[in-house]
Amino acid sequence: MCYFDASLHQNYIKHMATITKRGISWFAQIRRKGHKSISKSFPTKGMAQEWTRKIEHEMDTMDFKDGRTLSAITLSELIDRYSKEMQSTKAFGRNKLDVLARLRKDLGDLTVPKITAERLLTHIKMRQELKADGAKGAGGVTIGIELTYLRSVFHAAKQLWKMPIDLNVIAETRASIKYLGIRTKSTERDRRPTANEVTLICEWFNAKGNRQKVPMPDLIHFAMATAMRAGEIINLKWCDLNEIDRTIIIRDRKHPQEKMGNDQEVPLLNDAFTIAMRQPRTGDLRIFPVTDGTISSLFPRACKAQNIIDLRFHDLRHEGVSRLFEQGYRVEQVALVSGHKDWKMLARYTQIRAKDLHRSEK
């Protein structure tokens, strides 16, 4: 005996399109879970069937865009939901939090359908304008990062929450700013300090004697010996130093995907181990108990005093990587020290010159 399950029938009806004759027209209606009911009239049944097949396919592939379902949702609501759900498993970095807060402040009141490529271009032009106090506006790299995080919010809304978000809005905006000549990628620096510049900077700090509490000369030489970032150096802890193996663990090292928990053990090569060991062991857990802001303030002050142009503390990392290659270390060995995940990123540090490729003939 066969049984008819009415509940299954009703569920099926809710997910299928219906086409009915109304006078001289054909009325098509689509009801699909997660979407508002949509209907349209056509002069022929074939046209109605073609339209329903097209719309249902777009719904299945999540390409269907129905502005009615987004007309009451603001960007602020999307950002808030995105921040809450995404951070339940992994906390955002400071930069991402700041960018999302900025987007929420500037565009948060807009409903999603109003966030068009034209509206984003208006926002970008506003971000580029000089401030009332004379401060520079946002550069291309900052704008590129904002678009990247905005796309992440849209992508989550589309893939996770099944909202009919149009991701092409971001792509169109990027194409427009590229046409306008706005560079969203940072220019690679190849500035390396000369031996004389390093000497002059260290002499300037040493001349201050006891007034100079921060061990800047040691920090400078340690940065060049380890190719570490300033933030990594000042967070090194005594408990992570292995005096036998002369290695140390860098906690939460910068990584393109993993923001937390990316710990890496690295060797302290050249003078790095000696420099670390001569630091005084105070009550602080860190080997170099200073702040990132202190380094970024003192280093340019010394450069200015010694008339050294266009040199940043981060350039010492570039110097450190270049020295490792000059000492004969292989790419994978340098990557272990520097923390680069993409070995292609190290190519610019080798600074191979065309003339060096000639082999001497015997």
Coordinates of C-alpha atoms in Angstrom, one line a residue, residues 102 126-138:
R102 CA 36.5 53.2 9.5
M126 CA 36.9 61.8 0.0
R127 CA 39.5 59.5 1.6
Q128 CA 42.2 61.0 -0.6
E129 CA 41.5 64.6 0.2
L130 CA 43.8 66.6 2.4
K131 CA 42.6 67.0 6.0
A132 CA 41.8 70.4 7.5
D133 CA 44.9 70.2 9.6
G134 CA 47.1 69.7 6.5
A135 CA 47.5 65.9 7.1
K136 CA 47.7 63.8 4.0
G137 CA 44.7 61.7 2.9
A138 CA 44.6 58.0 2.4

